[in-house]
Short mmCIF file of C-alpha atoms in Angstrom, two decimals:
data_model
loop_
_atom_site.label_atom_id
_atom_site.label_comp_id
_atom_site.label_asym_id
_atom_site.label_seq_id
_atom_site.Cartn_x
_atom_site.Cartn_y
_atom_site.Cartn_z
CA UNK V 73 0.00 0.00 0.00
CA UNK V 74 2.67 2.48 1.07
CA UNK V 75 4.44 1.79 -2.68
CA UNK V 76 1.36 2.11 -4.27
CA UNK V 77 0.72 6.02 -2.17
CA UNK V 78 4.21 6.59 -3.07
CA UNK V 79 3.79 5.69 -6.72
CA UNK V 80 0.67 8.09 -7.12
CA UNK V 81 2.50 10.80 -5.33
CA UNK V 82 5.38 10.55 -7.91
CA UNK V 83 2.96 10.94 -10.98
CA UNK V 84 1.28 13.26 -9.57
CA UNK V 85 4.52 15.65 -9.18
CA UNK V 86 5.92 14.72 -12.40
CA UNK V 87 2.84 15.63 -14.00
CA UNK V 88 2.76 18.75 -12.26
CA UNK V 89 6.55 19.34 -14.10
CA UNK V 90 7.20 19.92 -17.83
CA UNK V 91 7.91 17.31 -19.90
CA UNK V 92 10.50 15.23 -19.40
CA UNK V 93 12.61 14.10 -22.59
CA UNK V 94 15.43 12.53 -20.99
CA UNK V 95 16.35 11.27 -17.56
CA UNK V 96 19.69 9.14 -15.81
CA UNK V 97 22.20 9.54 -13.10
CA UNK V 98 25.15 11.89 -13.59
CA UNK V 99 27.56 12.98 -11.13
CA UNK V 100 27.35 17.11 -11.05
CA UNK V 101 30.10 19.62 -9.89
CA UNK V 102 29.29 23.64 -9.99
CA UNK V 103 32.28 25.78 -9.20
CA UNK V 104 30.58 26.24 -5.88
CA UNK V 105 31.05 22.63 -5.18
CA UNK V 106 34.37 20.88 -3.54
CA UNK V 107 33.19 17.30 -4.71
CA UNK V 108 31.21 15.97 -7.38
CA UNK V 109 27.92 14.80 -6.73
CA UNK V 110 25.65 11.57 -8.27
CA UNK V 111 22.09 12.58 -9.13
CA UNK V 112 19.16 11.73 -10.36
CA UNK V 113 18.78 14.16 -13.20
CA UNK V 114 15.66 14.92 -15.41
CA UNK V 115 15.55 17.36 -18.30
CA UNK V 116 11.84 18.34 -18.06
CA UNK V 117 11.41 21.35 -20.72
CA UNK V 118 14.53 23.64 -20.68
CA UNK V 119 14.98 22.54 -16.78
CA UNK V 120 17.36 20.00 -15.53
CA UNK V 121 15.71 18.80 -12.06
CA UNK V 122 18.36 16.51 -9.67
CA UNK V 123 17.08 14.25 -7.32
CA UNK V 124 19.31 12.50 -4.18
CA UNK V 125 17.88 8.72 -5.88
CA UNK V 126 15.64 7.67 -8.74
CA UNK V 127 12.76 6.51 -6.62
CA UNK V 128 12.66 10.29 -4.85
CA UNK V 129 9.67 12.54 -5.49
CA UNK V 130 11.05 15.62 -4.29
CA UNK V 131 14.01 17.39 -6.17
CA UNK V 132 16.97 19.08 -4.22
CA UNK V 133 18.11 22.01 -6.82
CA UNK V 134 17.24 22.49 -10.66
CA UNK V 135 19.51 24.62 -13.55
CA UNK V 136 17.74 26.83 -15.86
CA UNK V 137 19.33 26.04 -19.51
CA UNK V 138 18.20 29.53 -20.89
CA UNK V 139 21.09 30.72 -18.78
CA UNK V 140 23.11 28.22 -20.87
CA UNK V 141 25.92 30.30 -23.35
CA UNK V 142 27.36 26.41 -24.54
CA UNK V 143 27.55 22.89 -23.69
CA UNK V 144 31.20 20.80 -24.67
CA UNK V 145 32.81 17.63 -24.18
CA UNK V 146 35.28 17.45 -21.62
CA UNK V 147 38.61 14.78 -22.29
CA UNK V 148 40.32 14.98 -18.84
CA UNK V 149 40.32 11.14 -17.92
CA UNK V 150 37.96 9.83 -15.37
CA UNK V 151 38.80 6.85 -12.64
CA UNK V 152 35.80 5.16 -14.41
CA UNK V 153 36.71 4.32 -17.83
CA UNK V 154 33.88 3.83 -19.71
CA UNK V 155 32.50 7.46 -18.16
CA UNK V 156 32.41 10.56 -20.23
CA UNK V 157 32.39 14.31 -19.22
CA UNK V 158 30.84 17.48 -20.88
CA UNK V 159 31.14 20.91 -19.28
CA UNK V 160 27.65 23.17 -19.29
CA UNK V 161 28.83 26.83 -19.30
CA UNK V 162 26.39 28.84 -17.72
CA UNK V 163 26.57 32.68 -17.42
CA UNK V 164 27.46 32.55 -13.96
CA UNK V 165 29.99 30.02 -13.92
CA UNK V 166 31.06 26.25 -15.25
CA UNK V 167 29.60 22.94 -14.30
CA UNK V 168 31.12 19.73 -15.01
CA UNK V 169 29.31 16.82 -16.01
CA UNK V 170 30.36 12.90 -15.45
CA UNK V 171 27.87 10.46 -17.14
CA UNK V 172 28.01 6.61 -17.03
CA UNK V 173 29.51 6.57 -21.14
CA UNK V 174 30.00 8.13 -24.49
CA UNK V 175 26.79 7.29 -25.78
CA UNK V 176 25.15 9.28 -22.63
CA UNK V 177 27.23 11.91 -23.67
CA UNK V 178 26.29 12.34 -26.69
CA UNK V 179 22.48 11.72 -25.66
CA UNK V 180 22.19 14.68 -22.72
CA UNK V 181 24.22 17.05 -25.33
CA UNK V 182 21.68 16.38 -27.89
CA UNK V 183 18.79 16.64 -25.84
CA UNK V 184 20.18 19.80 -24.20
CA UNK V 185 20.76 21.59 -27.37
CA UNK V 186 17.45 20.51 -28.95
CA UNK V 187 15.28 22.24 -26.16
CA UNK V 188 17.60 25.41 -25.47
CA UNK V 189 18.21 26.18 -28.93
CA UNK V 190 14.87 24.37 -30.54
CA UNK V 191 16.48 22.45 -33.67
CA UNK V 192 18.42 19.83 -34.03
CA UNK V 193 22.17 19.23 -33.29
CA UNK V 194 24.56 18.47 -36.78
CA UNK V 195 27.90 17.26 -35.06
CA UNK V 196 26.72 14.72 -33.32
CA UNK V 197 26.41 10.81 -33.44
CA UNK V 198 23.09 9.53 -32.89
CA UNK V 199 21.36 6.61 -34.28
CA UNK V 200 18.29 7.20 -36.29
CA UNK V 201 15.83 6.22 -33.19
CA UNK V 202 17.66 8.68 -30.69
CA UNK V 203 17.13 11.70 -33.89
CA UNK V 204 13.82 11.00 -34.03
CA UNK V 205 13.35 11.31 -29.81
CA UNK V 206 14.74 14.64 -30.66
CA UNK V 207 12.86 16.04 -32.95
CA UNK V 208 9.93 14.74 -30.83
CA UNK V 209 11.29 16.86 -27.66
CA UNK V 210 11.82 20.17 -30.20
CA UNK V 211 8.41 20.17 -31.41
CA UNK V 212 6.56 19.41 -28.02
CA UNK V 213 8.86 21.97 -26.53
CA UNK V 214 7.97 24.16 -29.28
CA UNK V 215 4.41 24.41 -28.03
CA UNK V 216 4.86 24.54 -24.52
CA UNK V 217 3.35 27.73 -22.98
CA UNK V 218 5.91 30.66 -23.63
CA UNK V 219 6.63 32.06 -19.98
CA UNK V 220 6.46 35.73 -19.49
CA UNK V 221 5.99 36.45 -22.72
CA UNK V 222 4.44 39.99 -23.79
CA UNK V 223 0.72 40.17 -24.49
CA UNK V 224 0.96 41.11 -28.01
CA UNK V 225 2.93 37.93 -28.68
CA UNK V 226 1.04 34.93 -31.00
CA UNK V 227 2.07 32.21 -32.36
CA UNK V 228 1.40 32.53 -35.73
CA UNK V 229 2.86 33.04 -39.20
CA UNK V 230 4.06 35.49 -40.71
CA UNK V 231 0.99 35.60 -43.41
CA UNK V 232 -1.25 34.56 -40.30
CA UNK V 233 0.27 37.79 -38.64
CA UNK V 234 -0.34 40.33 -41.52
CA UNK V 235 -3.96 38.70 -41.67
CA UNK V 236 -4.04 39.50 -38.13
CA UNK V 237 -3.16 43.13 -38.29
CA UNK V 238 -5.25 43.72 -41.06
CA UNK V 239 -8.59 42.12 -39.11
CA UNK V 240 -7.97 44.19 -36.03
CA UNK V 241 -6.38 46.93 -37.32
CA UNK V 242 -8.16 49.35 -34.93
CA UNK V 243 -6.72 47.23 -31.55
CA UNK V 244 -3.45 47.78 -32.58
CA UNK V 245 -0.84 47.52 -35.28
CA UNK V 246 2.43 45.35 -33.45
CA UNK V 247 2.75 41.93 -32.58
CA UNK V 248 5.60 39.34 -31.76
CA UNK V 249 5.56 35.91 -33.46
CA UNK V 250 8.22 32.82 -33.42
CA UNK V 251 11.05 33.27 -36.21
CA UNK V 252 11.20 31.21 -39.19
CA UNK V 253 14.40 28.64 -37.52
CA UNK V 254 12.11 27.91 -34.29
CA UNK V 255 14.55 29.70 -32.01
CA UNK V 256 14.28 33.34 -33.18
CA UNK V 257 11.06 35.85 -32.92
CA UNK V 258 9.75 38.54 -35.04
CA UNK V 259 8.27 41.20 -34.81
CA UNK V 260 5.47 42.62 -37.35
CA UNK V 261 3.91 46.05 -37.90
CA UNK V 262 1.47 47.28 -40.06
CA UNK V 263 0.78 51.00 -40.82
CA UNK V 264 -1.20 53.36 -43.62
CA UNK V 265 0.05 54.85 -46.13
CA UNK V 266 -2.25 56.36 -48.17
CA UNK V 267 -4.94 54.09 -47.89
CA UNK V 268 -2.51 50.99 -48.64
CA UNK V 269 -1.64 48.40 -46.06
CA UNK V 270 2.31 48.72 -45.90
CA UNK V 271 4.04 45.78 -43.52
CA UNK V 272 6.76 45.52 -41.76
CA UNK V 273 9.00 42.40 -40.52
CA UNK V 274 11.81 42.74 -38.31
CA UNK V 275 14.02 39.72 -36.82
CA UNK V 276 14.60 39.38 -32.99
CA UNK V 277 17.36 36.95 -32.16
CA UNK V 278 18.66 35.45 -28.72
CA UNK V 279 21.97 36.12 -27.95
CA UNK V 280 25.23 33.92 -26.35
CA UNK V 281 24.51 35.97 -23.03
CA UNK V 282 20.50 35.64 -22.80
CA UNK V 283 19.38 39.05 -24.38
CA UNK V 284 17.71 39.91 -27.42
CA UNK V 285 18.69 41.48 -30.19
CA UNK V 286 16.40 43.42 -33.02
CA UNK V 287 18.74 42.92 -36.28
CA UNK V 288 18.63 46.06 -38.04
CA UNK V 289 21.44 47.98 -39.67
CA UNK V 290 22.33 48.83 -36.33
CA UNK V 291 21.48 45.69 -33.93
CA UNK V 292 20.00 46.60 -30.82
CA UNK V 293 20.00 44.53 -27.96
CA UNK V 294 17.37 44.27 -25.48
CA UNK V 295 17.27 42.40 -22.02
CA UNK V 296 13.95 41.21 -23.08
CA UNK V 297 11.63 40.30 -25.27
CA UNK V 298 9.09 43.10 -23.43
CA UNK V 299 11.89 45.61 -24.33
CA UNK V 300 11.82 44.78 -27.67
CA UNK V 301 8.28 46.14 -27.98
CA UNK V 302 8.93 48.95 -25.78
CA UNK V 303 11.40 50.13 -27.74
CA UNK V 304 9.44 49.82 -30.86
CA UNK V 305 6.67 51.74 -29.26
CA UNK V 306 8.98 54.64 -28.19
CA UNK V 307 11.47 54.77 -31.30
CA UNK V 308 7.90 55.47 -33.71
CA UNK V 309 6.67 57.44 -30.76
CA UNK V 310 3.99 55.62 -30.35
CA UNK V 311 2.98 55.61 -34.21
CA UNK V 312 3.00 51.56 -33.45
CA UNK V 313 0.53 49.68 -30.60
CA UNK V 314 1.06 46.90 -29.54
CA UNK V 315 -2.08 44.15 -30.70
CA UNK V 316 -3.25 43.05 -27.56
CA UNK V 317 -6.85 40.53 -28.14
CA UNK V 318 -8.91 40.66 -25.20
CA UNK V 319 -11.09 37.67 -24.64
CA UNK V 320 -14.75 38.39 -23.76
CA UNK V 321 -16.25 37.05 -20.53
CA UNK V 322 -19.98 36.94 -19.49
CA UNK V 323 -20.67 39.49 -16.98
CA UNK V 324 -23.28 36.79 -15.06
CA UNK V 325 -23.70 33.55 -14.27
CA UNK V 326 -27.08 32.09 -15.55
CA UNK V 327 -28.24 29.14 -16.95
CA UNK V 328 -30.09 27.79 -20.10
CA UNK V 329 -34.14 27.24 -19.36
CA UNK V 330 -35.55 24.46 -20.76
CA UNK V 331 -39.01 25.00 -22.85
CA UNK V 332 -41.88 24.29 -21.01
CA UNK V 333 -43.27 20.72 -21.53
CA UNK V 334 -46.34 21.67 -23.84
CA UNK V 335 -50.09 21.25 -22.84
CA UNK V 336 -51.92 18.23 -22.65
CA UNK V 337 -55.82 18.91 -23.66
CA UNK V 338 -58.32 16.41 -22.33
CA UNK V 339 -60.45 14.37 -25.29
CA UNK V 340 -62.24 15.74 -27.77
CA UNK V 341 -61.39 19.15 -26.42
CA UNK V 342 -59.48 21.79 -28.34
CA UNK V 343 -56.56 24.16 -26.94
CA UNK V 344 -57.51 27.85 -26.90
#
């Protein structure tokens, strides 16, 4: 009974994380760290989550990947032979990676880049089978809820964005979109010029250090992706607006009435 409570507590936590897309010990070192630790590690969406065992249900630390800047293999030997390293540089500091073989190796670096960087890695050596698990984990990922995202951001094309501005032209004429490569945004405007719809496109990239970028003749980076449109709005002085689509609610709570059950006239009588 008590592994059956414990079981149901487990899904019920690791439903309440993202998706996981990879999971297996590896023993962790941060530059905080005096000794290397083993852990349970799970990459659920761009997260890792470590765990003290396997059969645990509550994690002890996690590491954001969208603070990753790169992720390389590291050939300093190991007292374990068959083990293989990789170093994660994050913005704040390096942290070392041991995992049980090559193969791991090149598993945990594929499935790191695919969710930080949404497409698929070309250097490494994967079997067909351990491809396909990526591109799996890129396109769920790729329709995860974006966190903190601005209000005026959709996820649409860019003809499904023009469309867009065009149909609710009067709410606003800016929105953000995803880029064409999956890992990019864009931003599109619309604006009148006598009497003619004239659109504008304009690429937002991520850079090394977590920022944005809007790649004009001069780039111009932005902490984030709010910025972006902020600086939009104030660069046209407010000539753009950001398209923000507010859903309608009912303003009371009532409930359908059912037709009353029709009249039943005695025999050989007529309704009035």
């Amino acid at each position: 009974l008590w592994g059956l409570l414990m079981a149901t507590r487990a899904a019920r936590q690791r439903n309440q994380m993202p998706p996981c897309y990879y999971e297996g010990f590896l023993e962790k070192r941060s530059f905080r760290d005096k000794t290397s630790r083993k852990l349970w590690t799970c990459l659920c969406g761009n997260t890792l989550f470590f765990f003290n065992d396997k059969k645990d249900t509550d994690y002890i630390e996690t590491l954001d990947l969208s603070r990753l800047i790169s992720v390389t293999d590291d050939s300093s030997p190991d007292r374990n032979l068959d083990a293989a390293r990789l170093n994660l540089q994050m913005k704040d500091g390096n942290i070392k990676i041991t995992v049980p073989s090559a193969e791991a190796r090149e598993l945990w670096k594929g499935f790191i880049h695919s969710v930080t960087e949404l497409s698929l890695p070309s250097s490494l050596n994967l079997l067909p089978g351990q491809i396909h698990m990526l591109k799996e984990a890129i396109e769920q990922e790729k329709v995860q809820p974006q966190a903190d995202m601005p209000a005026c951001y959709y996820n649409v094309s860019r003809l499904e964005a023009m469309l867009l501005l065009e149909r609710e032209s009067e709410k606003g004429n800016l929105l953000l979109r995803p880029g064409r490569n999956g890992s990019s945004f864009a931003v599109t405007t619309r604006q009148d010029l006598d009497g003619s719809s004239i659109f504008k496109h304009y690429l937002v990239t991520r850079m090394h250090d977590g920022r944005f970028s809007i790649e004009v003749e001069n780039p111009v980076p932005c902490a984030t992706l709010h910025d972006v449109v902020t600086f939009l709005v104030d660069k046209t002085e407010g000539a753009l607006a950001p398209l923000v689509l507010e859903e309608a609610y009912e303003k009371s709570i009532t409930g359908a009435r059912p037709p009353p059950p029709p009249r039943l006239c005695p025999p050989n009588q007529v309704a009035p």
